[in-house]
Amino acid sequence: MNTPVDGVRVPARTRGFVPTFIQSGTRDLFLSNAVRMHRALRRAQVPCELHIFEAMPHGGFMGAPEDRELRAEVVRFVREHLPVAPTD
């Protein structure tokens, strides 16, 4: 079920979400939604990061340096939050 939070529909149960990485750009149609979702997750004490890139449209730059920077941030985030399986 979704409920309105600050004018955007977000999942009603944000507490207990897994750590969340949100990315948007200043030319992204969904920038405001990304910001509001980030705030809702923070209020629910969910580990969450919001990354906004200047002039980036929805979907990224398709290979520009900013895309490489974003990819590095995603890799870092996943490594920080995904448990490593033991090796025997």
Short mmCIF file of N, CA and C in Angstrom, two decimals:
data_model
loop_
_atom_site.label_atom_id
_atom_site.label_comp_id
_atom_site.label_asym_id
_atom_site.label_seq_id
_atom_site.Cartn_x
_atom_site.Cartn_y
_atom_site.Cartn_z
N MET A 1 0.84 -1.18 0.00
CA MET A 1 0.00 0.00 0.00
C MET A 1 0.89 1.24 0.00
N ASN A 2 0.52 2.23 -0.77
CA ASN A 2 1.24 3.49 -0.80
C ASN A 2 0.43 4.55 -0.09
N THR A 3 1.13 5.48 0.55
CA THR A 3 0.47 6.58 1.23
C THR A 3 1.16 7.88 0.84
N PRO A 4 0.41 8.99 0.78
CA PRO A 4 1.05 10.27 0.46
C PRO A 4 1.96 10.74 1.60
N VAL A 5 3.16 11.14 1.27
CA VAL A 5 4.10 11.72 2.22
C VAL A 5 4.66 12.95 1.55
N ASP A 6 4.39 14.12 2.11
CA ASP A 6 4.87 15.37 1.53
C ASP A 6 4.53 15.49 0.06
N GLY A 7 3.36 15.03 -0.34
CA GLY A 7 2.90 15.20 -1.71
C GLY A 7 3.35 14.12 -2.67
N VAL A 8 4.08 13.12 -2.22
CA VAL A 8 4.50 12.03 -3.10
C VAL A 8 4.06 10.72 -2.48
N ARG A 9 3.70 9.76 -3.31
CA ARG A 9 3.28 8.46 -2.79
C ARG A 9 4.51 7.60 -2.56
N VAL A 10 4.68 7.18 -1.31
CA VAL A 10 5.80 6.31 -0.95
C VAL A 10 5.25 5.09 -0.24
N PRO A 11 6.00 4.01 -0.21
CA PRO A 11 5.50 2.84 0.51
C PRO A 11 5.14 3.18 1.94
N ALA A 12 4.02 2.67 2.40
CA ALA A 12 3.53 2.99 3.74
C ALA A 12 4.49 2.52 4.82
N ARG A 13 5.16 1.43 4.57
CA ARG A 13 6.06 0.88 5.58
C ARG A 13 7.50 1.08 5.15
N THR A 14 8.05 2.25 5.47
CA THR A 14 9.44 2.51 5.11
C THR A 14 10.39 2.02 6.20
N ARG A 15 9.92 1.92 7.43
CA ARG A 15 10.78 1.40 8.49
C ARG A 15 11.10 -0.06 8.17
N GLY A 16 12.36 -0.40 8.27
CA GLY A 16 12.77 -1.76 7.96
C GLY A 16 13.23 -1.94 6.51
N PHE A 17 13.15 -0.88 5.70
CA PHE A 17 13.69 -0.97 4.34
C PHE A 17 15.17 -1.34 4.42
N VAL A 18 15.64 -1.99 3.40
CA VAL A 18 17.08 -2.26 3.29
C VAL A 18 17.79 -0.93 3.02
N PRO A 19 19.10 -0.85 3.28
CA PRO A 19 19.82 0.37 2.92
C PRO A 19 19.54 0.73 1.46
N THR A 20 19.32 2.02 1.24
CA THR A 20 18.81 2.47 -0.06
C THR A 20 19.71 3.54 -0.67
N PHE A 21 20.01 3.39 -1.95
CA PHE A 21 20.81 4.34 -2.72
C PHE A 21 19.87 5.00 -3.72
N ILE A 22 19.74 6.32 -3.66
CA ILE A 22 18.87 7.06 -4.58
C ILE A 22 19.75 8.02 -5.37
N GLN A 23 19.58 8.00 -6.69
CA GLN A 23 20.36 8.87 -7.57
C GLN A 23 19.40 9.62 -8.47
N SER A 24 19.72 10.91 -8.69
CA SER A 24 18.92 11.72 -9.60
C SER A 24 19.83 12.82 -10.14
N GLY A 25 19.27 13.66 -10.98
CA GLY A 25 20.02 14.78 -11.53
C GLY A 25 19.16 16.03 -11.55
N THR A 26 19.80 17.17 -11.72
CA THR A 26 19.06 18.43 -11.69
C THR A 26 18.12 18.59 -12.89
N ARG A 27 18.28 17.76 -13.91
CA ARG A 27 17.36 17.80 -15.06
C ARG A 27 16.45 16.57 -15.11
N ASP A 28 16.39 15.85 -14.01
CA ASP A 28 15.56 14.65 -13.92
C ASP A 28 14.14 15.05 -13.55
N LEU A 29 13.20 14.59 -14.32
CA LEU A 29 11.79 14.86 -14.05
C LEU A 29 11.38 14.39 -12.66
N PHE A 30 12.06 13.36 -12.14
CA PHE A 30 11.68 12.76 -10.86
C PHE A 30 12.57 13.21 -9.70
N LEU A 31 13.30 14.30 -9.86
CA LEU A 31 14.19 14.79 -8.80
C LEU A 31 13.43 15.05 -7.51
N SER A 32 12.32 15.74 -7.57
CA SER A 32 11.55 16.05 -6.36
C SER A 32 11.09 14.78 -5.66
N ASN A 33 10.66 13.79 -6.44
CA ASN A 33 10.24 12.52 -5.83
C ASN A 33 11.41 11.84 -5.15
N ALA A 34 12.59 11.89 -5.75
CA ALA A 34 13.76 11.28 -5.15
C ALA A 34 14.09 11.94 -3.82
N VAL A 35 14.01 13.26 -3.77
CA VAL A 35 14.29 14.00 -2.54
C VAL A 35 13.26 13.64 -1.47
N ARG A 36 12.00 13.61 -1.83
CA ARG A 36 10.96 13.28 -0.84
C ARG A 36 11.09 11.84 -0.34
N MET A 37 11.42 10.91 -1.22
CA MET A 37 11.61 9.53 -0.79
C MET A 37 12.79 9.43 0.15
N HIS A 38 13.86 10.12 -0.16
CA HIS A 38 15.03 10.15 0.72
C HIS A 38 14.65 10.65 2.10
N ARG A 39 13.88 11.73 2.16
CA ARG A 39 13.47 12.29 3.47
C ARG A 39 12.59 11.29 4.22
N ALA A 40 11.67 10.62 3.54
CA ALA A 40 10.80 9.64 4.20
C ALA A 40 11.62 8.49 4.76
N LEU A 41 12.59 8.02 4.00
CA LEU A 41 13.44 6.93 4.48
C LEU A 41 14.29 7.39 5.66
N ARG A 42 14.81 8.59 5.62
CA ARG A 42 15.60 9.12 6.74
C ARG A 42 14.74 9.22 8.00
N ARG A 43 13.50 9.71 7.85
CA ARG A 43 12.60 9.79 9.01
C ARG A 43 12.34 8.41 9.60
N ALA A 44 12.34 7.39 8.75
CA ALA A 44 12.13 6.02 9.21
C ALA A 44 13.43 5.37 9.68
N GLN A 45 14.51 6.15 9.71
CA GLN A 45 15.82 5.69 10.18
C GLN A 45 16.40 4.57 9.31
N VAL A 46 16.10 4.63 8.03
CA VAL A 46 16.66 3.68 7.07
C VAL A 46 17.98 4.25 6.57
N PRO A 47 19.06 3.45 6.58
CA PRO A 47 20.31 3.93 5.99
C PRO A 47 20.07 4.26 4.51
N CYS A 48 20.34 5.50 4.15
CA CYS A 48 19.96 5.96 2.82
C CYS A 48 20.92 7.04 2.35
N GLU A 49 21.28 6.99 1.08
CA GLU A 49 22.10 8.04 0.47
C GLU A 49 21.35 8.60 -0.73
N LEU A 50 21.48 9.91 -0.90
CA LEU A 50 20.90 10.60 -2.06
C LEU A 50 22.04 11.29 -2.81
N HIS A 51 22.17 10.97 -4.08
CA HIS A 51 23.22 11.57 -4.92
C HIS A 51 22.54 12.32 -6.07
N ILE A 52 22.83 13.62 -6.15
CA ILE A 52 22.27 14.48 -7.19
C ILE A 52 23.43 14.97 -8.06
N PHE A 53 23.29 14.78 -9.37
CA PHE A 53 24.33 15.21 -10.30
C PHE A 53 23.84 16.40 -11.12
N GLU A 54 24.69 17.40 -11.23
CA GLU A 54 24.37 18.62 -11.98
C GLU A 54 24.10 18.29 -13.44
N ALA A 55 22.96 18.79 -13.93
CA ALA A 55 22.54 18.70 -15.34
C ALA A 55 22.23 17.29 -15.81
N MET A 56 22.27 16.30 -14.92
CA MET A 56 21.99 14.92 -15.35
C MET A 56 20.49 14.73 -15.57
N PRO A 57 20.11 14.19 -16.72
CA PRO A 57 18.70 13.88 -16.97
C PRO A 57 18.36 12.51 -16.38
N HIS A 58 17.09 12.16 -16.43
CA HIS A 58 16.67 10.83 -15.99
C HIS A 58 17.34 9.80 -16.90
N GLY A 59 18.02 8.84 -16.29
CA GLY A 59 18.70 7.82 -17.08
C GLY A 59 20.20 8.04 -17.21
N GLY A 60 20.71 9.16 -16.76
CA GLY A 60 22.16 9.38 -16.77
C GLY A 60 22.66 10.05 -18.03
N PHE A 61 23.99 10.12 -18.12
CA PHE A 61 24.65 10.81 -19.23
C PHE A 61 25.13 9.87 -20.33
N MET A 62 24.95 8.58 -20.16
CA MET A 62 25.32 7.59 -21.18
C MET A 62 26.82 7.58 -21.46
N GLY A 63 27.62 7.42 -20.41
CA GLY A 63 29.05 7.24 -20.59
C GLY A 63 29.93 8.43 -20.23
N ALA A 64 29.36 9.51 -19.78
CA ALA A 64 30.16 10.68 -19.40
C ALA A 64 30.90 10.40 -18.08
N PRO A 65 31.89 11.23 -17.74
CA PRO A 65 32.62 11.03 -16.48
C PRO A 65 31.70 10.93 -15.26
N GLU A 66 30.60 11.66 -15.27
CA GLU A 66 29.67 11.59 -14.14
C GLU A 66 29.07 10.19 -13.98
N ASP A 67 28.87 9.50 -15.09
CA ASP A 67 28.36 8.12 -15.01
C ASP A 67 29.39 7.21 -14.34
N ARG A 68 30.65 7.41 -14.63
CA ARG A 68 31.70 6.61 -13.99
C ARG A 68 31.75 6.92 -12.49
N GLU A 69 31.60 8.19 -12.14
CA GLU A 69 31.58 8.58 -10.73
C GLU A 69 30.38 7.94 -10.03
N LEU A 70 29.23 7.98 -10.68
CA LEU A 70 28.03 7.36 -10.11
C LEU A 70 28.24 5.86 -9.92
N ARG A 71 28.78 5.19 -10.92
CA ARG A 71 29.03 3.75 -10.82
C ARG A 71 29.94 3.44 -9.63
N ALA A 72 30.98 4.25 -9.42
CA ALA A 72 31.89 4.05 -8.30
C ALA A 72 31.16 4.22 -6.97
N GLU A 73 30.25 5.19 -6.90
CA GLU A 73 29.47 5.39 -5.68
C GLU A 73 28.56 4.20 -5.40
N VAL A 74 27.94 3.66 -6.44
CA VAL A 74 27.06 2.50 -6.28
C VAL A 74 27.87 1.30 -5.79
N VAL A 75 29.02 1.07 -6.39
CA VAL A 75 29.87 -0.05 -5.97
C VAL A 75 30.27 0.11 -4.51
N ARG A 76 30.68 1.30 -4.11
CA ARG A 76 31.06 1.56 -2.72
C ARG A 76 29.90 1.28 -1.79
N PHE A 77 28.71 1.78 -2.15
CA PHE A 77 27.52 1.60 -1.32
C PHE A 77 27.19 0.12 -1.15
N VAL A 78 27.20 -0.62 -2.24
CA VAL A 78 26.88 -2.05 -2.17
C VAL A 78 27.90 -2.78 -1.31
N ARG A 79 29.16 -2.47 -1.48
CA ARG A 79 30.20 -3.12 -0.67
C ARG A 79 30.04 -2.80 0.82
N GLU A 80 29.61 -1.59 1.14
CA GLU A 80 29.40 -1.21 2.54
C GLU A 80 28.20 -1.91 3.15
N HIS A 81 27.17 -2.17 2.36
CA HIS A 81 25.91 -2.65 2.92
C HIS A 81 25.57 -4.09 2.63
N LEU A 82 26.30 -4.74 1.74
CA LEU A 82 26.01 -6.13 1.40
C LEU A 82 27.00 -7.01 2.14
N PRO A 83 26.49 -7.91 2.98
CA PRO A 83 27.42 -8.78 3.71
C PRO A 83 28.22 -9.65 2.76
N VAL A 84 29.47 -9.86 3.10
CA VAL A 84 30.34 -10.69 2.29
C VAL A 84 30.19 -12.14 2.76
N ALA A 85 29.98 -13.02 1.81
CA ALA A 85 29.84 -14.43 2.14
C ALA A 85 31.20 -15.00 2.56
N PRO A 86 31.23 -15.81 3.61
CA PRO A 86 32.51 -16.39 4.02
C PRO A 86 33.03 -17.36 2.97
N THR A 87 34.33 -17.39 2.83
CA THR A 87 34.95 -18.35 1.89
C THR A 87 35.60 -19.44 2.70
N ASP A 88 35.34 -20.67 2.32
CA ASP A 88 35.90 -21.82 3.04
C ASP A 88 37.01 -22.46 2.27
#
